[in-house]
Amino acid sequence: MATQLNVHARNIECSEAEWQARLELAACYRIFDHLGWSESIYNHISVKVPNEEGAFLINPFGLLYSEVCASNLVKIDIDGNTLDGSPWPVNKAGFVQHGLFHRRVPWAHAIVHTHTTATMAVSSLEGGLQPVNFYACNFAGRIAYHDFEGITVRSEEGERLLANLGDKKILMLKNHGPVILGRSLPEVFITHWSLQRACEVMLATLAAGKPLTVPDDVVAVHLRDLAQGGVPGTLPGQADFDAWTRRIDKIDRSWRD
């Protein structure tokens, strides 16, 4: 059963659908912070605003993830223009990159980009993520890579980002970190959680000695059966997201403001 994101302190005028999206995104920022995936005031998680073409929500540039709440998220258009009168700026690297994917990838409802130590380290290794542990096998053949071109603030890089993404949901920016696209916030959350674990275990294995690479035929069986490991009757990542939402609610409910 999905966690009900009831109105706690609705401090802005918006549709009910937008408020629910704000609550879910604010919860996601707090979960990422709780799990140690934040990077000072940087990086981004964005989500499309329901029933509003070309509008999405993103974090206010200057706030820690622990300070993000439903009402201070910034609604911007696909070009980065503020739509809700927010006094907070938006990081150019956020709306240039995220706006591109939201504009050109119709199914990308939610997008996350982080700089965790583990994912950045693996993105900086020759060959990237390798099938050397359970979680890494989840991503065999499912990650695209893009050569590092510096901070992503130039629109002309966009076509190369899209070309390298192809039909994948994860674009690993080499020497930089992952961009994860999904049909929902819970989906990008569980993808990031699994990718983070895959990278952590791979780095620990490399530090300990020579890794055992899982054979291709075994990886194929793993990928075939992977969906059976989910909670029956739920969408990808929903049960995990709901569980972590309950956890942060016990710590601090201010994300609902």
mmCIF file of C-alpha atoms in Angstrom, residues 21-31 65 68-71 73 185 248 255-257:
data_model
loop_
_atom_site.group_PDB
_atom_site.id
_atom_site.type_symbol
_atom_site.label_atom_id
_atom_site.label_comp_id
_atom_site.label_asym_id
_atom_site.label_seq_id
_atom_site.Cartn_x
_atom_site.Cartn_y
_atom_site.Cartn_z
ATOM 1 C CA ALA A 21 4.060 15.965 -6.607
ATOM 2 C CA ARG A 22 5.723 18.535 -4.356
ATOM 3 C CA LEU A 23 5.254 16.322 -1.308
ATOM 4 C CA GLU A 24 6.706 13.295 -3.056
ATOM 5 C CA LEU A 25 9.699 15.240 -4.393
ATOM 6 C CA ALA A 26 10.375 16.885 -1.024
ATOM 7 C CA ALA A 27 10.297 13.444 0.597
ATOM 8 C CA CYS A 28 12.743 12.218 -2.040
ATOM 9 C CA TYR A 29 15.217 15.020 -1.269
ATOM 10 C CA ARG A 30 15.054 14.243 2.452
ATOM 11 C CA ILE A 31 15.520 10.512 1.800
ATOM 12 C CA TYR A 65 18.590 18.818 0.799
ATOM 13 C CA VAL A 68 13.961 21.314 1.031
ATOM 14 C CA CYS A 69 10.222 21.130 1.664
ATOM 15 C CA ALA A 70 7.118 20.899 -0.497
ATOM 16 C CA SER A 71 6.446 24.628 -0.638
ATOM 17 C CA LEU A 73 10.561 23.647 -4.397
ATOM 18 C CA LEU A 185 10.219 9.168 -8.452
ATOM 19 C CA ILE A 248 12.096 10.293 7.459
ATOM 20 C CA TRP A 255 9.513 18.311 4.489
ATOM 21 C CA ARG A 256 5.706 18.379 4.354
ATOM 22 C CA ASP A 257 5.565 22.171 4.902
#
